[in-house]
Amino acid sequence: MSHNSITSHRAELRSSGRRPVLLPRDLGLIALFAALIAALGFVAVPVAGLAVPIVLQNLGVFLAGAVLGARRGTLAVVTFLALVAAGLPLLSGGRGGIGVFMTPSLGYLLGWVAGAFVIGFITDRIRAGTRYFPKVLTAILLGGVLVIDLLGALVSPLFTGLDLGVTLIGSAVFLPGDILKAVLAALVAAAVHRAYPVPPAGIRRGESAV
């Protein structure tokens, strides 16, 4: 099946309101982005006074949602976390196993799932083209930076015993790096969607997106 026929099939299913099946190509992309998130875990920068290091793995989460969309992007993150829970040392610092879900990282891991969905949900409804980059950047900033960092800051005090206000202030150290990663992810996503445009959800080919 050619790329054009797959794209047309997905567009028809979207416009009809039916949930599209996962094609072998979709499963391959889900596995690829799960592997990308794992590979980015080799880079981690510990920060004095914080229980969670600065990592690049959330860049993979940003890309999964922005490139694959809500359904496949979320599944890529869930697949990665399932492998971590099974004991594979795929998180930054070589961490793995069910125990990592009982640490201050829990909020960020849950945020990855929610963030990928929010990013994908928004980008699924954006038509690639003029002004695409600022729109997808906004999606990543909302879903990737706000949702992930907020969930991480809200859950972390349950394990650290620190005051929520202190945790929120401390998490601000992640913002510059996260914003930089959001810009990079938006540039990549914009390039991918320009090369392989798919109509946003609920819009048929030939109609204009509002």
Coordinates of N, CA and C in Angstrom, one line a residue:
M1 N 0.9 -1.2 0.0 CA 0.0 0.0 0.0 C 0.9 1.2 0.0
S2 N 0.6 2.2 -0.9 CA 1.5 3.4 -1.0 C 1.2 4.4 0.1
H3 N 2.1 5.3 0.3 CA 1.9 6.3 1.3 C 0.7 7.1 1.0
N4 N 0.4 7.5 -0.2 CA -0.8 8.3 -0.6 C -2.1 7.6 -0.3
S5 N -2.1 6.2 -0.5 CA -3.3 5.5 -0.2 C -3.6 5.4 1.3
I6 N -2.5 5.2 2.1 CA -2.6 5.2 3.5 C -3.1 6.5 4.0
T7 N -2.5 7.6 3.5 CA -3.0 9.0 3.9 C -4.4 9.2 3.6
S8 N -4.8 8.8 2.4 CA -6.2 9.0 2.0 C -7.2 8.1 2.8
H9 N -6.7 6.9 3.2 CA -7.6 6.1 4.0 C -7.7 6.7 5.4
R10 N -6.7 7.2 6.0 CA -6.8 7.8 7.3 C -7.7 9.1 7.2
A11 N -7.6 9.8 6.2 CA -8.4 11.1 6.0 C -9.9 10.7 6.0
E12 N -10.2 9.6 5.2 CA -11.6 9.2 5.1 C -12.1 8.7 6.4
L13 N -11.3 8.0 7.2 CA -11.8 7.5 8.5 C -12.0 8.6 9.4
R14 N -11.1 9.7 9.4 CA -11.3 10.8 10.2 C -12.6 11.5 9.9
S15 N -12.8 11.8 8.7 CA -14.0 12.5 8.3 C -15.3 11.8 8.6
S16 N -15.2 10.4 8.6 CA -16.4 9.6 8.9 C -16.7 9.5 10.4
G17 N -15.7 9.9 11.2 CA -15.8 9.7 12.6 C -15.5 8.4 13.1
R18 N -15.1 7.4 12.3 CA -14.7 6.1 12.7 C -13.3 6.1 13.2
R19 N -13.0 5.3 14.2 CA -11.6 5.1 14.7 C -10.8 4.3 13.7
P20 N -9.7 4.9 13.3 CA -8.8 4.2 12.3 C -8.1 3.0 13.0
V21 N -8.0 1.9 12.2 CA -7.2 0.8 12.7 C -5.7 1.1 12.7
L22 N -5.0 0.4 13.5 CA -3.5 0.6 13.4 C -2.9 -0.3 12.4
L23 N -2.4 0.3 11.3 CA -1.7 -0.4 10.3 C -0.3 -0.8 10.7
P24 N 0.3 -1.8 10.0 CA 1.6 -2.2 10.4 C 2.6 -1.1 10.4
R25 N 2.4 -0.1 9.5 CA 3.3 1.1 9.5 C 3.1 1.9 10.7
D26 N 1.9 2.0 11.2 CA 1.6 2.7 12.5 C 2.3 2.0 13.7
L27 N 2.3 0.7 13.7 CA 2.9 0.0 14.8 C 4.4 0.2 14.7
G28 N 4.9 0.2 13.5 CA 6.4 0.4 13.4 C 6.8 1.8 13.9
L29 N 6.0 2.8 13.6 CA 6.3 4.2 14.0 C 6.1 4.3 15.6
I30 N 5.2 3.6 16.1 CA 5.0 3.6 17.6 C 6.3 3.0 18.2
A31 N 6.7 1.9 17.7 CA 7.9 1.2 18.2 C 9.2 2.1 18.0
L32 N 9.2 2.8 16.8 CA 10.4 3.7 16.5 C 10.5 4.8 17.5
F33 N 9.3 5.4 17.8 CA 9.4 6.6 18.8 C 9.6 6.1 20.2
A34 N 9.1 5.0 20.5 CA 9.4 4.4 21.9 C 10.9 4.2 22.0
A35 N 11.5 3.7 20.9 CA 13.0 3.5 20.9 C 13.7 4.9 21.0
L36 N 13.2 5.9 20.3 CA 13.8 7.2 20.4 C 13.8 7.8 21.8
I37 N 12.6 7.6 22.5 CA 12.5 8.1 23.8 C 13.6 7.4 24.7
A38 N 13.7 6.1 24.5 CA 14.7 5.3 25.3 C 16.1 5.8 25.0
A39 N 16.4 6.0 23.7 CA 17.8 6.5 23.3 C 18.1 7.8 23.9
L40 N 17.2 8.7 24.0 CA 17.4 10.0 24.6 C 17.6 10.0 26.1
G41 N 17.4 8.8 26.7 CA 17.6 8.7 28.1 C 19.0 8.5 28.5
F42 N 19.9 8.4 27.5 CA 21.4 8.3 27.8 C 21.9 9.7 28.2
V43 N 21.1 10.7 28.0 CA 21.6 12.1 28.4 C 20.8 12.6 29.6
A44 N 21.5 12.8 30.7 CA 20.8 13.3 31.9 C 21.8 14.3 32.7
V45 N 21.2 15.4 33.1 CA 22.0 16.4 33.8 C 21.5 16.6 35.2
P46 N 22.1 16.1 36.3 CA 21.6 16.2 37.7 C 21.7 17.7 38.1
V47 N 20.7 18.2 38.8 CA 20.7 19.5 39.3 C 20.7 19.5 40.8
A48 N 21.6 20.3 41.5 CA 21.6 20.3 42.9 C 20.3 20.8 43.5
G49 N 19.8 20.1 44.5 CA 18.6 20.5 45.2 C 17.3 20.0 44.6
L50 N 17.4 19.3 43.4 CA 16.3 18.8 42.8 C 16.3 17.3 42.8
A51 N 15.1 16.6 43.0 CA 15.1 15.2 43.0 C 15.1 14.5 41.6
V52 N 14.8 15.4 40.6 CA 14.7 14.9 39.2 C 15.7 15.6 38.4
P53 N 16.5 14.8 37.6 CA 17.5 15.4 36.7 C 16.9 16.0 35.5
I54 N 17.6 16.9 34.8 CA 17.2 17.4 33.5 C 17.6 16.4 32.5
V55 N 16.6 16.0 31.7 CA 16.8 14.9 30.7 C 16.3 15.3 29.3
L56 N 16.7 14.6 28.3 CA 16.2 14.8 27.0 C 15.1 13.9 26.5
Q57 N 14.7 13.0 27.4 CA 13.6 12.1 27.0 C 12.3 12.8 26.8
N58 N 12.0 13.9 27.4 CA 10.8 14.6 27.1 C 10.8 15.2 25.7
L59 N 12.0 15.4 25.1 CA 12.0 15.8 23.7 C 11.4 14.7 22.8
G60 N 11.7 13.5 23.2 CA 11.1 12.4 22.4 C 9.6 12.3 22.6
V61 N 9.1 12.7 23.8 CA 7.7 12.7 24.1 C 7.1 13.8 23.2
F62 N 7.7 15.0 23.2 CA 7.2 16.1 22.4 C 7.1 15.7 20.9
L63 N 8.1 15.0 20.4 CA 8.1 14.6 19.0 C 7.0 13.5 18.7
A64 N 6.9 12.6 19.7 CA 5.9 11.6 19.5 C 4.5 12.2 19.3
G65 N 4.1 13.1 20.2 CA 2.8 13.7 20.1 C 2.7 14.6 18.8
A66 N 3.7 15.4 18.5 CA 3.6 16.3 17.4 C 3.7 15.7 16.1
V67 N 4.5 14.6 16.0 CA 4.6 13.9 14.7 C 3.6 12.8 14.5
L68 N 3.3 12.0 15.5 CA 2.5 10.9 15.3 C 1.0 11.2 15.6
G69 N 0.7 12.3 16.3 CA -0.7 12.6 16.7 C -1.0 12.0 18.0
A70 N -2.3 12.2 18.4 CA -2.7 11.9 19.8 C -2.7 10.4 20.0
R71 N -3.3 9.6 19.1 CA -3.4 8.1 19.4 C -2.0 7.4 19.3
R72 N -1.3 7.6 18.2 CA -0.1 6.9 18.1 C 1.0 7.4 19.0
G73 N 1.0 8.8 19.2 CA 2.0 9.4 20.1 C 1.8 8.9 21.5
T74 N 0.6 8.8 22.0 CA 0.3 8.3 23.3 C 0.7 6.9 23.5
L75 N 0.4 6.1 22.5 CA 0.8 4.7 22.5 C 2.3 4.5 22.5
A76 N 3.0 5.3 21.8 CA 4.5 5.3 21.8 C 5.0 5.5 23.3
V77 N 4.5 6.5 24.0 CA 4.9 6.7 25.3 C 4.5 5.6 26.3
V78 N 3.2 5.1 26.1 CA 2.8 4.0 26.9 C 3.6 2.8 26.7
T79 N 4.0 2.5 25.5 CA 4.8 1.4 25.1 C 6.2 1.5 25.8
F80 N 6.8 2.7 25.8 CA 8.0 2.9 26.5 C 7.9 2.7 28.0
L81 N 6.9 3.2 28.6 CA 6.7 3.1 30.0 C 6.4 1.6 30.4
A82 N 5.7 0.9 29.5 CA 5.5 -0.5 29.8 C 6.8 -1.3 29.9
L83 N 7.7 -1.0 28.9 CA 9.0 -1.6 28.9 C 9.8 -1.2 30.2
V84 N 9.7 0.0 30.6 CA 10.3 0.4 31.9 C 9.8 -0.4 33.1
A85 N 8.4 -0.5 33.1 CA 7.8 -1.2 34.2 C 8.2 -2.7 34.2
A86 N 8.5 -3.2 33.0 CA 8.8 -4.6 32.9 C 10.3 -4.9 33.4
G87 N 11.0 -3.8 33.7 CA 12.3 -3.9 34.2 C 13.5 -3.5 33.4
L88 N 13.2 -3.0 32.1 CA 14.3 -2.6 31.3 C 14.8 -1.2 31.8
P89 N 16.1 -1.1 31.9 CA 16.7 0.2 32.4 C 16.8 1.3 31.3
L90 N 15.6 1.8 31.0 CA 15.5 2.7 29.8 C 15.4 4.2 30.3
L91 N 15.1 4.4 31.5 CA 15.0 5.8 32.0 C 16.4 6.4 32.2
S92 N 16.5 7.7 32.3 CA 17.8 8.3 32.5 C 18.5 7.7 33.7
G93 N 19.8 7.5 33.6 CA 20.5 6.9 34.7 C 20.4 5.4 34.8
G94 N 19.9 4.8 33.7 CA 19.8 3.4 33.7 C 18.7 2.8 34.7
R95 N 17.7 3.6 34.9 CA 16.6 3.2 35.9 C 15.5 2.4 35.1
G96 N 15.0 1.4 35.8 CA 13.9 0.6 35.3 C 13.2 -0.1 36.4
G97 N 12.1 -0.8 36.1 CA 11.4 -1.6 37.1 C 10.2 -0.8 37.6
I98 N 9.3 -1.5 38.3 CA 8.1 -0.9 38.8 C 8.4 0.1 39.9
G99 N 9.6 0.0 40.5 CA 9.9 0.9 41.6 C 10.1 2.3 41.2
V100 N 10.4 2.6 39.9 CA 10.6 4.0 39.5 C 9.2 4.7 39.5
F101 N 8.1 4.0 39.5 CA 6.8 4.6 39.6 C 6.4 5.0 41.0
M102 N 7.3 4.8 41.9 CA 7.1 5.1 43.3 C 8.1 6.1 43.8
T103 N 8.6 7.0 42.9 CA 9.6 8.0 43.2 C 9.1 9.3 42.7
P104 N 9.8 10.4 43.0 CA 9.4 11.8 42.6 C 9.2 11.9 41.1
S105 N 9.7 10.9 40.3 CA 9.6 11.0 38.8 C 8.2 10.6 38.4
L106 N 7.4 10.0 39.3 CA 6.1 9.5 38.9 C 5.2 10.6 38.1
G107 N 5.2 11.8 38.7 CA 4.4 12.8 38.1 C 4.8 13.2 36.7
Y108 N 6.1 13.2 36.5 CA 6.6 13.5 35.1 C 6.3 12.3 34.2
L109 N 6.4 11.1 34.6 CA 6.1 9.9 33.8 C 4.6 9.9 33.4
L110 N 3.7 10.2 34.3 CA 2.3 10.4 34.0 C 2.1 11.6 33.1
G111 N 2.9 12.6 33.3 CA 2.8 13.8 32.5 C 3.2 13.5 31.1
W112 N 4.1 12.6 30.9 CA 4.5 12.3 29.5 C 3.3 11.7 28.7
V113 N 2.6 10.8 29.3 CA 1.4 10.3 28.7 C 0.4 11.4 28.4
A114 N 0.0 12.1 29.4 CA -0.9 13.2 29.2 C -0.4 14.3 28.2
G115 N 0.9 14.6 28.3 CA 1.4 15.6 27.4 C 1.4 15.2 25.9
A116 N 1.8 13.9 25.7 CA 1.8 13.4 24.3 C 0.4 13.4 23.7
F117 N -0.6 13.1 24.6 CA -2.0 13.1 24.1 C -2.4 14.6 23.7
V118 N -2.1 15.5 24.7 CA -2.6 16.9 24.4 C -1.9 17.5 23.2
I119 N -0.6 17.3 23.1 CA 0.2 17.7 21.9 C -0.4 17.2 20.6
G120 N -0.6 15.8 20.6 CA -1.2 15.2 19.4 C -2.6 15.6 19.1
F121 N -3.4 15.8 20.2 CA -4.8 16.2 20.0 C -4.9 17.5 19.2
I122 N -4.0 18.5 19.6 CA -4.0 19.8 19.0 C -3.4 19.7 17.6
T123 N -2.3 19.0 17.5 CA -1.6 19.0 16.1 C -2.4 18.2 15.1
D124 N -3.2 17.2 15.6 CA -4.1 16.5 14.7 C -5.1 17.4 14.0
R125 N -5.3 18.6 14.6 CA -6.4 19.5 14.1 C -5.7 20.8 13.4
I126 N -4.5 20.7 13.2 CA -3.8 21.8 12.5 C -3.4 21.4 11.1
R127 N -3.7 22.3 10.1 CA -3.3 22.0 8.7 C -1.9 22.5 8.5
A128 N -1.1 21.6 8.0 CA 0.3 22.0 7.7 C 0.4 23.0 6.7
G129 N 1.3 24.0 6.8 CA 1.4 25.1 5.8 C 1.7 26.4 6.5
T130 N 1.1 27.4 6.0 CA 1.4 28.8 6.6 C 1.1 28.8 8.1
R131 N 2.0 29.4 8.8 CA 1.9 29.6 10.3 C 1.8 28.2 11.0
Y132 N 2.2 27.1 10.4 CA 2.1 25.9 11.1 C 3.1 25.8 12.3
F133 N 4.3 26.3 12.1 CA 5.3 26.2 13.2 C 4.8 26.9 14.5
P134 N 4.3 28.1 14.5 CA 3.9 28.7 15.8 C 2.7 27.9 16.4
K135 N 1.9 27.3 15.6 CA 0.7 26.6 16.1 C 1.2 25.3 16.8
V136 N 2.1 24.6 16.1 CA 2.5 23.3 16.7 C 3.4 23.6 17.9
L137 N 4.2 24.7 17.9 CA 5.0 25.1 19.1 C 4.1 25.4 20.2
T138 N 3.0 26.1 20.0 CA 2.0 26.4 21.1 C 1.5 25.1 21.6
A139 N 1.2 24.1 20.8 CA 0.7 22.8 21.2 C 1.7 22.1 22.1
I140 N 3.0 22.2 21.8 CA 4.0 21.5 22.5 C 4.2 22.3 23.9
L141 N 4.2 23.6 23.8 CA 4.3 24.4 25.1 C 3.2 24.1 26.0
L142 N 2.0 23.9 25.5 CA 0.8 23.6 26.4 C 0.9 22.2 26.9
G143 N 1.0 21.2 26.0 CA 1.0 19.8 26.4 C 2.3 19.3 26.9
G144 N 3.4 19.7 26.3 CA 4.7 19.2 26.7 C 5.3 19.9 27.8
V145 N 5.2 21.2 27.9 CA 5.9 21.9 29.0 C 4.9 22.1 30.1
L146 N 3.8 22.7 29.9 CA 2.8 23.0 31.0 C 2.3 21.8 31.7
V147 N 1.8 20.9 30.9 CA 1.1 19.7 31.5 C 2.2 18.8 32.2
I148 N 3.3 18.5 31.5 CA 4.3 17.6 32.1 C 4.9 18.2 33.4
D149 N 5.3 19.5 33.3 CA 6.0 20.1 34.4 C 5.0 20.3 35.6
L150 N 3.7 20.6 35.3 CA 2.7 20.9 36.3 C 2.4 19.5 37.0
L151 N 2.2 18.5 36.3 CA 1.9 17.2 36.9 C 3.1 16.7 37.7
G152 N 4.3 16.9 37.2 CA 5.5 16.6 37.9 C 5.7 17.3 39.2
A153 N 5.4 18.6 39.2 CA 5.5 19.4 40.4 C 4.4 19.1 41.4
L154 N 3.2 18.7 41.0 CA 2.1 18.4 41.9 C 2.3 17.0 42.6
V155 N 2.9 16.1 41.9 CA 3.1 14.8 42.4 C 4.3 14.6 43.3
S156 N 5.4 15.4 42.9 CA 6.7 15.2 43.6 C 6.6 15.4 45.1
P157 N 5.8 16.4 45.6 CA 5.8 16.5 47.1 C 5.3 15.3 47.9
L158 N 4.5 14.4 47.2 CA 4.1 13.2 47.8 C 5.2 12.3 48.2
F159 N 6.3 12.4 47.5 CA 7.5 11.6 47.8 C 8.6 12.3 48.5
T160 N 8.7 13.6 48.3 CA 9.8 14.4 48.9 C 9.5 15.0 50.2
G161 N 8.2 15.3 50.4 CA 7.7 15.9 51.7 C 7.9 17.4 51.6
L162 N 8.4 18.0 50.5 CA 8.6 19.4 50.3 C 7.2 20.1 50.1
D163 N 7.2 21.4 50.5 CA 6.0 22.2 50.2 C 5.7 22.3 48.8
L164 N 4.5 22.3 48.3 CA 4.1 22.4 46.9 C 4.7 23.7 46.3
G165 N 4.6 24.8 47.1 CA 5.1 26.1 46.5 C 6.6 26.0 46.3
V166 N 7.3 25.4 47.2 CA 8.8 25.2 47.0 C 9.1 24.4 45.7
T167 N 8.3 23.3 45.6 CA 8.4 22.4 44.4 C 8.1 23.1 43.1
L168 N 7.1 24.0 43.1 CA 6.7 24.7 41.9 C 7.8 25.7 41.5
I169 N 8.4 26.4 42.5 CA 9.5 27.3 42.3 C 10.7 26.6 41.8
G170 N 11.0 25.5 42.4 CA 12.2 24.7 42.0 C 12.1 24.1 40.6
S171 N 10.9 23.8 40.2 CA 10.7 23.2 38.9 C 10.9 24.2 37.8
A172 N 10.9 25.5 38.1 CA 11.1 26.5 37.1 C 12.5 26.4 36.5
V173 N 13.4 25.7 37.1 CA 14.7 25.6 36.5 C 14.7 24.8 35.2
F174 N 13.6 23.9 35.1 CA 13.5 23.1 33.9 C 12.9 23.9 32.7
L175 N 12.3 25.1 33.0 CA 11.6 25.8 31.9 C 12.5 26.2 30.7
P176 N 13.6 26.9 30.9 CA 14.4 27.3 29.8 C 14.8 26.1 28.9
G177 N 15.2 25.0 29.5 CA 15.6 23.8 28.7 C 14.4 23.2 28.0
D178 N 13.3 23.2 28.7 CA 12.0 22.6 28.1 C 11.5 23.5 26.9
I179 N 11.7 24.8 27.0 CA 11.2 25.7 26.0 C 12.1 25.5 24.7
L180 N 13.4 25.3 25.0 CA 14.4 25.1 23.9 C 14.1 23.8 23.2
K181 N 13.8 22.7 24.0 CA 13.4 21.5 23.4 C 12.1 21.5 22.6
A182 N 11.2 22.4 23.1 CA 9.9 22.5 22.5 C 10.1 23.2 21.1
V183 N 11.0 24.2 21.0 CA 11.2 24.8 19.7 C 11.8 23.8 18.7
L184 N 12.8 23.0 19.2 CA 13.4 22.0 18.3 C 12.4 21.0 17.9
A185 N 11.5 20.5 18.8 CA 10.5 19.6 18.4 C 9.5 20.2 17.4
A186 N 9.2 21.4 17.6 CA 8.2 22.1 16.6 C 8.9 22.2 15.3
L187 N 10.1 22.5 15.2 CA 10.8 22.6 13.9 C 10.8 21.3 13.2
V188 N 11.1 20.2 13.9 CA 11.1 18.9 13.3 C 9.7 18.5 12.8
A189 N 8.7 18.7 13.7 CA 7.4 18.4 13.4 C 6.8 19.1 12.2
A190 N 7.2 20.4 12.1 CA 6.7 21.3 11.0 C 7.3 20.7 9.7
A191 N 8.6 20.4 9.7 CA 9.3 19.8 8.5 C 8.6 18.5 8.1
V192 N 8.3 17.6 9.0 CA 7.7 16.4 8.7 C 6.3 16.5 8.1
H193 N 5.5 17.4 8.7 CA 4.1 17.6 8.2 C 4.1 18.4 6.9
R194 N 5.1 19.2 6.7 CA 5.1 19.8 5.3 C 5.5 18.8 4.3
A195 N 6.3 17.8 4.6 CA 6.7 16.8 3.7 C 5.6 15.7 3.5
Y196 N 4.8 15.4 4.5 CA 3.8 14.4 4.5 C 2.5 15.0 5.1
P197 N 1.8 15.9 4.3 CA 0.6 16.6 4.9 C -0.5 15.6 5.0
V198 N -1.3 15.7 6.1 CA -2.5 15.0 6.3 C -3.5 16.0 6.8
P199 N -4.8 16.0 6.2 CA -5.8 16.9 6.7 C -6.1 16.8 8.2
P200 N -6.3 17.9 8.9 CA -6.6 17.8 10.3 C -7.9 17.0 10.6
A201 N -8.0 16.5 11.8 CA -9.2 15.6 12.1 C -10.5 16.3 11.9
G202 N -11.4 15.6 11.3 CA -12.7 16.2 11.1 C -12.8 17.0 9.8
I203 N -11.8 17.2 9.0 CA -11.8 18.0 7.8 C -11.5 17.1 6.6
R204 N -12.4 17.2 5.6 CA -12.2 16.4 4.4 C -11.3 17.1 3.5
R205 N -10.7 16.3 2.6 CA -9.8 16.9 1.6 C -10.6 17.9 0.7
G206 N -10.0 19.0 0.4 CA -10.7 20.0 -0.4 C -11.4 21.1 0.4
E207 N -11.6 20.8 1.7 CA -12.3 21.8 2.6 C -11.2 22.6 3.2
S208 N -11.5 23.8 3.7 CA -10.5 24.7 4.3 C -10.6 24.5 5.8
A209 N -9.5 24.6 6.5 CA -9.4 24.5 7.9 C -9.6 25.9 8.5
V210 N -10.4 26.0 9.5 CA -10.7 27.3 10.1 C -9.9 27.4 11.4

